[in-house]
Amino acid sequence: METTWSVNPSSLGTLNSDELKQVASSLAERVERLERLVQVISRGKYMWESTFDAITLPVQIVTEEYEIQRANVSCAEVGGGDIVNFTGHHCYEVFAGRKTPCGGCPLQESLRKNTTVNSILSDEIHGRHFQVSAYPYVHDATTGKRSVILSYRDVTEEQRLQQEIVQQEKMAAIGMLAGGVAHEINNPLGGIVAFTQLILRNVKKEDDQLKSDLKEIEGAAMRCKRIVADLLEFSRVSKERKKLMCHLKDVFEKVIPFVHAEMKNLNIHFELHAEENLPAIAAESDRLQQVFLNLLTNACHAMPKGGSLTVDMRTSSSKNDVVVSVIDTGEGIAAEHLSKIFDPFFTTKDPGKGTGLGLSICYRIIREHGGSIDVESELGKGTTFRMTLPKAVSV
C-alpha cells in the first residue's frame, strides 16, 4: 500500500534520515509515474495524429463558428496549403474561396440534431463536387464551443457517370419512340414524293404556277424524308456491321471534299494537324465519316463571316486512345446550352434549319465505338468538340 506524505518544507529539517529517504523515494515514484503518464499521453497523441493524417479522405475538425481546429494531410492537399496555416481560419475561406458559409453545409444541422448529416457541396475553386459528412464531436468546457468533424468524399466522377447513364437511358427511350414514328410516316412520305414527281412529269410546260406549287410540295416532302432518315439513324434501326481496322486521318480526308466548297465560300481557313504514326482503330468508317461531316458542317454554320477551322489528331497521354479535336473560331455556344447540346431534338439553329438530331447521332456513334465526345465553348470565341476513340487491340 502506498504511503501518502504531506510534508511542510519548513519541517524537513526535523526529519531523520530514514524519514527523508522515504520522502525522496515517494517523490521519485511519483515523478516516474508522471513520466510514464506523459509517455502514454504522448504516444496516444502521436497515434491519434498519425491515424488522423493516414485517413485518405480529407477530414477536419471545425468549431460551430466554422473555424478550423485541425485538418489532416489529405485536407491540406485539397486546400493546396500547409496544415498549420489552416488552423484558425474559416473552412469556407480556405476550401471554397468564399466570405460566407457554403450553401447546404451540413455543419449547423448536425449540431442541431446531434447526429450525422450528409450534403453535396461544390468546390468553386477547383470545380470539384464533394459529399460532406458532418459528425458532432465534442463540447469544449473551457471555451464553451462545440465542434464537428467534417469528412469530404470526391464524387465528381461519380456524378459525371450518373449523368452519363441518365443521358444514355434518355437517348435510348427517345430513340425507340423516334424509330416508331419514322417507320409510321416513311411509307406515306415515299408515296407523296413519288406521286408529286409523277404529276410534275405530266404538267404542261405553260402551267408554271402548278409546277411551282408541286415543286414546293416535293421540296417539303424531301425535307421530311431527310428528317425521317435522321430519326432512323438515331434509333439505330439499321443492322450494325462489322468494325474494320482503319486510320482516322484516312477516314477524315474522305469527308473534306464535301465541305471544301462551303469553307471556300465562307472564307474559312482550314488546317488538319495529324500526329505521325497514329494508331489504327476498329470502326465502321462510313459512320465515323458521318460524325466528321456533321461536326465540320456545324463549324461552318457557326462562322458565317469566316474564321478558322482546325482539326487536331493525336495519341492520348495514356497511349491507349486517339483524340480528335474539331476547333472553330465561330459564334460559340451559350453556357446554359452546353449540358443539352447532345440531347435529341435540341438545336440552337433557327426553325427549319436543323432537326436537332445531328449531335445526338454523333454522340451515339462515338459511344457505340467505345469512345467519348465532349464540348467546350465560349460565346464569341469558338467551340471545340473533342472525341476520344480507343485504338485497335493488336491480335
Coordinates of C-alpha atoms in Angstrom, one line a residue, residues 174-389:
I174 CA -36.3 8.7 -77.3
G175 CA -34.6 6.5 -80.0
M176 CA -37.3 3.8 -79.6
L177 CA -40.0 6.4 -80.0
A178 CA -38.3 8.1 -82.9
G179 CA -37.8 4.8 -84.7
G180 CA -41.5 4.0 -84.4
V181 CA -42.6 7.4 -85.6
A182 CA -40.2 7.3 -88.5
H183 CA -41.5 3.9 -89.7
E184 CA -45.1 5.1 -89.5
I185 CA -44.5 8.2 -91.7
N186 CA -41.8 6.9 -94.0
N187 CA -44.1 5.0 -96.4
P188 CA -46.7 7.7 -96.8
L189 CA -43.9 10.2 -97.4
G190 CA -42.5 8.0 -100.1
G191 CA -45.9 7.9 -101.8
I192 CA -46.2 11.7 -101.6
V193 CA -42.8 12.2 -103.2
A194 CA -43.5 9.6 -105.9
F195 CA -46.9 10.9 -106.9
T196 CA -45.7 14.5 -106.8
Q197 CA -42.8 13.7 -109.2
L198 CA -45.2 11.7 -111.4
I199 CA -47.6 14.7 -111.7
L200 CA -44.7 17.0 -112.4
R201 CA -43.7 15.0 -115.4
N202 CA -47.2 15.3 -116.8
V203 CA -47.8 19.0 -116.1
K204 CA -47.9 21.2 -119.2
K205 CA -44.9 23.5 -119.7
E206 CA -47.1 26.6 -119.7
D207 CA -48.7 25.8 -116.3
D208 CA -45.9 27.5 -114.3
Q209 CA -48.0 28.1 -111.2
L210 CA -49.0 24.5 -110.8
K211 CA -45.4 23.4 -111.5
S212 CA -44.1 25.8 -108.8
D213 CA -46.6 24.5 -106.3
L214 CA -45.7 20.9 -107.0
K215 CA -42.0 21.8 -106.6
E216 CA -42.8 23.2 -103.2
I217 CA -44.6 20.0 -102.2
E218 CA -41.7 17.9 -103.4
G219 CA -39.2 20.0 -101.5
A220 CA -41.1 19.9 -98.3
A221 CA -41.6 16.1 -98.6
M222 CA -37.9 15.6 -99.3
R223 CA -37.1 17.6 -96.2
C224 CA -39.4 15.4 -94.2
K225 CA -37.6 12.3 -95.7
R226 CA -34.3 13.6 -94.5
I227 CA -35.7 14.1 -91.0
V228 CA -37.0 10.5 -91.1
A229 CA -33.6 9.3 -92.2
D230 CA -32.1 11.1 -89.2
L231 CA -34.7 9.6 -86.9
L232 CA -33.9 6.1 -88.3
E233 CA -30.2 6.6 -87.8
F234 CA -30.7 7.9 -84.3
S235 CA -32.9 4.9 -83.4
R236 CA -30.3 2.5 -84.8
V237 CA -32.8 0.6 -86.9
S238 CA -30.1 -0.4 -89.4
K239 CA -28.1 -3.6 -88.7
E240 CA -24.7 -3.0 -87.2
R241 CA -21.9 -4.0 -89.4
K242 CA -18.5 -5.5 -88.5
K243 CA -15.9 -2.9 -87.5
L244 CA -12.7 -2.9 -89.6
M245 CA -9.2 -1.6 -88.9
C246 CA -8.8 1.9 -90.2
H247 CA -6.9 5.1 -89.7
L248 CA -8.8 8.2 -88.6
K249 CA -6.8 10.5 -90.9
D250 CA -7.8 8.5 -93.9
V251 CA -11.4 8.4 -92.8
F252 CA -11.4 12.2 -92.2
E253 CA -9.8 13.1 -95.5
K254 CA -12.7 11.4 -97.4
V255 CA -15.1 14.0 -95.9
I256 CA -13.2 17.2 -96.7
P257 CA -14.4 17.4 -100.4
F258 CA -18.0 17.6 -99.2
V259 CA -17.3 20.8 -97.2
H260 CA -14.5 22.3 -99.2
A261 CA -16.7 24.5 -101.4
E262 CA -18.7 25.7 -98.4
M263 CA -15.5 26.6 -96.5
K264 CA -14.2 28.4 -99.5
N265 CA -17.4 30.4 -100.0
L266 CA -17.5 31.4 -96.3
N267 CA -13.7 32.3 -96.3
I268 CA -12.9 29.7 -93.7
H269 CA -9.2 28.8 -93.2
F270 CA -8.9 25.1 -92.7
E271 CA -6.0 23.2 -91.1
L272 CA -5.5 19.5 -90.4
H273 CA -2.8 18.5 -87.8
A274 CA -2.4 14.8 -87.6
E275 CA 0.3 13.2 -85.4
E276 CA 2.6 10.8 -87.3
N277 CA 2.1 7.1 -86.7
L278 CA -1.4 7.4 -85.2
P279 CA -2.6 4.0 -84.0
A280 CA -5.3 2.4 -86.1
I281 CA -8.8 1.9 -84.6
A282 CA -11.6 -0.6 -85.2
A283 CA -14.6 1.2 -86.7
E284 CA -17.4 1.5 -89.2
S285 CA -15.6 4.1 -91.3
D286 CA -18.7 5.4 -93.1
R287 CA -20.4 6.1 -89.7
L288 CA -17.4 8.0 -88.5
Q289 CA -17.4 10.0 -91.7
Q290 CA -21.0 10.9 -90.8
V291 CA -19.7 12.2 -87.4
F292 CA -16.9 14.2 -89.0
L293 CA -19.2 15.7 -91.7
N294 CA -21.7 16.7 -89.1
L295 CA -19.1 18.5 -86.9
L296 CA -17.5 20.2 -89.9
T297 CA -20.8 21.4 -91.2
N298 CA -21.8 22.7 -87.8
A299 CA -18.5 24.5 -87.6
C300 CA -19.0 26.2 -90.9
H301 CA -22.5 27.3 -89.9
A302 CA -21.1 28.8 -86.8
M303 CA -18.7 31.0 -88.9
P304 CA -21.0 32.8 -91.5
K305 CA -18.5 35.7 -91.7
G306 CA -15.4 33.5 -92.0
G307 CA -12.9 32.2 -89.4
S308 CA -10.5 29.4 -88.7
L309 CA -11.3 25.6 -88.5
T310 CA -8.7 23.3 -87.2
V311 CA -8.8 19.5 -86.8
D312 CA -6.2 18.0 -84.5
M313 CA -5.5 14.3 -84.2
R314 CA -3.1 12.8 -81.6
T315 CA -2.5 9.9 -79.3
S316 CA -3.8 10.3 -75.8
S317 CA -1.3 10.6 -72.9
S318 CA -2.2 7.1 -71.9
K319 CA -1.3 5.9 -75.4
N320 CA -4.5 3.8 -75.4
D321 CA -6.7 6.2 -77.4
V322 CA -6.8 8.5 -80.4
V323 CA -8.0 12.0 -79.6
V324 CA -9.6 14.1 -82.4
S325 CA -10.4 17.8 -81.7
V326 CA -12.5 19.9 -84.1
I327 CA -11.8 23.6 -83.2
D328 CA -13.6 26.6 -84.7
T329 CA -13.4 30.3 -84.0
G330 CA -17.2 30.8 -84.6
E331 CA -20.0 32.2 -82.6
G332 CA -19.7 29.8 -79.7
I333 CA -22.4 28.1 -77.6
A334 CA -24.0 29.7 -74.5
A335 CA -23.0 28.1 -71.2
E336 CA -26.6 27.2 -70.4
H337 CA -26.9 25.2 -73.6
L338 CA -23.7 23.1 -73.2
S339 CA -25.3 20.5 -70.9
K340 CA -28.1 19.9 -73.5
I341 CA -26.1 20.0 -76.7
F342 CA -26.2 16.2 -77.2
D343 CA -29.9 15.9 -76.3
P344 CA -32.2 14.7 -79.1
F345 CA -34.1 17.5 -80.9
F346 CA -32.2 20.2 -79.2
T347 CA -30.8 22.8 -81.5
T348 CA -29.7 26.5 -81.4
K349 CA -30.4 27.0 -85.1
D350 CA -33.3 28.9 -86.5
P351 CA -36.5 27.0 -87.1
G352 CA -36.4 24.9 -90.2
K353 CA -32.6 24.9 -90.4
G354 CA -31.9 21.8 -88.2
T355 CA -33.6 18.8 -86.8
G356 CA -31.6 18.8 -83.5
L357 CA -30.6 15.2 -84.2
G358 CA -27.1 15.7 -85.7
L359 CA -25.1 15.9 -82.5
S360 CA -27.3 13.2 -80.8
I361 CA -26.4 10.8 -83.6
C362 CA -22.7 11.8 -83.3
Y363 CA -22.9 11.1 -79.6
R364 CA -24.4 7.6 -80.2
I365 CA -22.0 6.6 -82.9
I366 CA -18.9 7.6 -80.9
R367 CA -20.3 5.7 -77.8
E368 CA -21.0 2.6 -79.9
H369 CA -17.3 2.7 -80.9
G370 CA -16.3 2.6 -77.3
G371 CA -15.3 6.3 -77.2
S372 CA -16.5 9.6 -75.8
I373 CA -17.3 13.1 -77.1
D374 CA -17.4 16.3 -75.2
V375 CA -17.6 20.0 -75.9
E376 CA -16.0 23.2 -74.7
S377 CA -17.3 26.6 -75.9
E378 CA -17.3 30.3 -75.2
L379 CA -19.6 32.8 -76.7
G380 CA -17.8 35.0 -79.3
K381 CA -14.6 32.9 -79.2
G382 CA -15.4 29.5 -80.6
T383 CA -16.1 25.9 -79.9
T384 CA -14.1 22.7 -79.5
F385 CA -15.6 19.2 -79.9
R386 CA -13.2 16.5 -78.6
M387 CA -13.6 12.8 -79.5
T388 CA -11.7 10.0 -77.8
L389 CA -11.7 6.6 -79.6

